[in-house]
Amino acid sequence: MLFRSFDKYAESTKKKRAAEVDAKRNLVERIYGVRVDSSTYIRDYASQHDEVNTRLNAFLVGAKKVDTRYLDDGVVEVDVEAPLSGVWDLVKNYARD
């Protein structure tokens, strides 16, 4: 019985961590944007192969978790926030370039 409750705790912890990482990724996407590259290989006027890649490379400083919600269906939602001072510094640096 102890092992089973430990499994539930470990699973809940993994869900919480995954939700936090996803929330931070979404925050970085809103701040920095996402680069999208695509290519299509066409042969005899028909598409043979489509490929779409997204790339996100950023450094997020000062983000913190502000809320965690556990839904009835097992989903975990996490809200994160970042100080605007870091975002403002980023905007100033890009404007200077």
PDB file of C-alpha atoms in Angstrom:
ATOM      1  CA  MET A   1       0.000   0.000   0.000  1.00  0.00           C
ATOM      2  CA  LEU A   2       2.855   2.409   0.761  1.00  0.00           C
ATOM      3  CA  PHE A   3       4.421   1.658  -2.629  1.00  0.00           C
ATOM      4  CA  ARG A   4       1.150   2.429  -4.424  1.00  0.00           C
ATOM      5  CA  SER A   5       0.769   5.797  -2.662  1.00  0.00           C
ATOM      6  CA  PHE A   6       4.410   6.591  -3.498  1.00  0.00           C
ATOM      7  CA  ASP A   7       3.665   5.873  -7.178  1.00  0.00           C
ATOM      8  CA  LYS A   8       0.754   8.333  -7.079  1.00  0.00           C
ATOM      9  CA  TYR A   9       2.978  10.954  -5.426  1.00  0.00           C
ATOM     10  CA  ALA A  10       5.749  10.416  -8.004  1.00  0.00           C
ATOM     11  CA  GLU A  11       3.254  10.632 -10.873  1.00  0.00           C
ATOM     12  CA  SER A  12       1.752  13.817  -9.459  1.00  0.00           C
ATOM     13  CA  THR A  13       5.222  15.319  -9.050  1.00  0.00           C
ATOM     14  CA  LYS A  14       6.105  14.501 -12.671  1.00  0.00           C
ATOM     15  CA  LYS A  15       2.856  16.063 -13.904  1.00  0.00           C
ATOM     16  CA  LYS A  16       3.494  19.172 -11.831  1.00  0.00           C
ATOM     17  CA  ARG A  17       7.057  19.507 -13.171  1.00  0.00           C
ATOM     18  CA  ALA A  18       5.905  18.968 -16.779  1.00  0.00           C
ATOM     19  CA  ALA A  19       3.205  21.627 -16.342  1.00  0.00           C
ATOM     20  CA  GLU A  20       5.740  24.079 -14.912  1.00  0.00           C
ATOM     21  CA  VAL A  21       8.186  23.503 -17.786  1.00  0.00           C
ATOM     22  CA  ASP A  22       5.368  23.903 -20.321  1.00  0.00           C
ATOM     23  CA  ALA A  23       4.209  27.134 -18.672  1.00  0.00           C
ATOM     24  CA  LYS A  24       7.737  28.563 -18.782  1.00  0.00           C
ATOM     25  CA  ARG A  25       8.100  27.524 -22.431  1.00  0.00           C
ATOM     26  CA  ASN A  26       4.834  29.297 -23.255  1.00  0.00           C
ATOM     27  CA  LEU A  27       6.057  32.413 -21.415  1.00  0.00           C
ATOM     28  CA  VAL A  28       9.346  32.406 -23.353  1.00  0.00           C
ATOM     29  CA  GLU A  29       7.450  31.988 -26.640  1.00  0.00           C
ATOM     30  CA  ARG A  30       5.375  35.083 -25.835  1.00  0.00           C
ATOM     31  CA  ILE A  31       8.443  37.143 -24.905  1.00  0.00           C
ATOM     32  CA  TYR A  32      10.942  36.063 -27.563  1.00  0.00           C
ATOM     33  CA  GLY A  33       8.751  34.536 -30.285  1.00  0.00           C
ATOM     34  CA  VAL A  34       9.327  31.241 -32.069  1.00  0.00           C
ATOM     35  CA  ARG A  35      11.324  30.669 -35.224  1.00  0.00           C
ATOM     36  CA  VAL A  36       9.535  28.432 -37.726  1.00  0.00           C
ATOM     37  CA  ASP A  37      11.333  26.842 -40.676  1.00  0.00           C
ATOM     38  CA  SER A  38       9.611  24.696 -43.262  1.00  0.00           C
ATOM     39  CA  SER A  39      10.453  22.870 -46.445  1.00  0.00           C
ATOM     40  CA  THR A  40       8.462  20.950 -49.037  1.00  0.00           C
ATOM     41  CA  TYR A  41       9.860  18.481 -51.536  1.00  0.00           C
ATOM     42  CA  ILE A  42       7.780  18.304 -54.729  1.00  0.00           C
ATOM     43  CA  ARG A  43       8.121  15.686 -57.455  1.00  0.00           C
ATOM     44  CA  ASP A  44       5.889  15.369 -60.513  1.00  0.00           C
ATOM     45  CA  TYR A  45       3.714  18.248 -59.245  1.00  0.00           C
ATOM     46  CA  ALA A  46       2.875  16.393 -56.028  1.00  0.00           C
ATOM     47  CA  SER A  47       4.153  16.996 -52.544  1.00  0.00           C
ATOM     48  CA  GLN A  48       6.437  14.173 -51.492  1.00  0.00           C
ATOM     49  CA  HIS A  49       7.626  15.388 -48.116  1.00  0.00           C
ATOM     50  CA  ASP A  50       6.663  18.293 -45.823  1.00  0.00           C
ATOM     51  CA  GLU A  51       8.739  19.247 -42.838  1.00  0.00           C
ATOM     52  CA  VAL A  52       8.072  21.975 -40.293  1.00  0.00           C
ATOM     53  CA  ASN A  53      10.550  22.735 -37.510  1.00  0.00           C
ATOM     54  CA  THR A  54      10.185  25.181 -34.660  1.00  0.00           C
ATOM     55  CA  ARG A  55      13.118  26.475 -32.683  1.00  0.00           C
ATOM     56  CA  LEU A  56      13.179  28.244 -29.384  1.00  0.00           C
ATOM     57  CA  ASN A  57      16.415  29.245 -27.729  1.00  0.00           C
ATOM     58  CA  ALA A  58      16.120  31.587 -24.779  1.00  0.00           C
ATOM     59  CA  PHE A  59      17.290  32.228 -21.278  1.00  0.00           C
ATOM     60  CA  LEU A  60      14.552  32.987 -18.773  1.00  0.00           C
ATOM     61  CA  VAL A  61      15.613  34.713 -15.561  1.00  0.00           C
ATOM     62  CA  GLY A  62      13.420  35.446 -12.592  1.00  0.00           C
ATOM     63  CA  ALA A  63      10.383  33.410 -13.622  1.00  0.00           C
ATOM     64  CA  LYS A  64       8.517  31.977 -10.682  1.00  0.00           C
ATOM     65  CA  LYS A  65       5.557  29.714 -10.166  1.00  0.00           C
ATOM     66  CA  VAL A  66       2.578  31.626  -8.777  1.00  0.00           C
ATOM     67  CA  ASP A  67      -0.244  29.063  -8.846  1.00  0.00           C
ATOM     68  CA  THR A  68      -0.779  25.324  -9.239  1.00  0.00           C
ATOM     69  CA  ARG A  69      -4.172  23.728  -9.890  1.00  0.00           C
ATOM     70  CA  TYR A  70      -4.983  20.011  -9.798  1.00  0.00           C
ATOM     71  CA  LEU A  71      -8.015  19.254 -11.958  1.00  0.00           C
ATOM     72  CA  ASP A  72     -10.416  16.352 -11.437  1.00  0.00           C
ATOM     73  CA  ASP A  73      -9.275  14.606 -14.629  1.00  0.00           C
ATOM     74  CA  GLY A  74      -5.651  14.393 -13.397  1.00  0.00           C
ATOM     75  CA  VAL A  75      -4.390  17.433 -15.318  1.00  0.00           C
ATOM     76  CA  VAL A  76      -2.076  19.833 -13.525  1.00  0.00           C
ATOM     77  CA  GLU A  77      -2.059  23.526 -14.500  1.00  0.00           C
ATOM     78  CA  VAL A  78       0.719  25.878 -13.434  1.00  0.00           C
ATOM     79  CA  ASP A  79       0.859  29.680 -13.778  1.00  0.00           C
ATOM     80  CA  VAL A  80       4.247  31.388 -13.952  1.00  0.00           C
ATOM     81  CA  GLU A  81       5.263  35.013 -14.123  1.00  0.00           C
ATOM     82  CA  ALA A  82       8.432  36.914 -14.936  1.00  0.00           C
ATOM     83  CA  PRO A  83       9.389  40.426 -13.843  1.00  0.00           C
ATOM     84  CA  LEU A  84       8.831  43.046 -16.536  1.00  0.00           C
ATOM     85  CA  SER A  85      12.232  44.592 -15.833  1.00  0.00           C
ATOM     86  CA  GLY A  86      13.920  41.643 -17.550  1.00  0.00           C
ATOM     87  CA  VAL A  87      11.606  41.930 -20.543  1.00  0.00           C
ATOM     88  CA  TRP A  88      12.207  45.687 -20.740  1.00  0.00           C
ATOM     89  CA  ASP A  89      15.991  45.139 -20.737  1.00  0.00           C
ATOM     90  CA  LEU A  90      15.548  42.693 -23.612  1.00  0.00           C
ATOM     91  CA  VAL A  91      13.514  45.223 -25.612  1.00  0.00           C
ATOM     92  CA  LYS A  92      16.115  47.954 -25.022  1.00  0.00           C
ATOM     93  CA  ASN A  93      18.949  45.672 -26.160  1.00  0.00           C
ATOM     94  CA  TYR A  94      17.131  44.726 -29.365  1.00  0.00           C
ATOM     95  CA  ALA A  95      16.251  48.363 -30.063  1.00  0.00           C
ATOM     96  CA  ARG A  96      19.915  49.304 -29.729  1.00  0.00           C
ATOM     97  CA  ASP A  97      21.048  46.743 -32.345  1.00  0.00           C
TER      98      ASP A  97
END
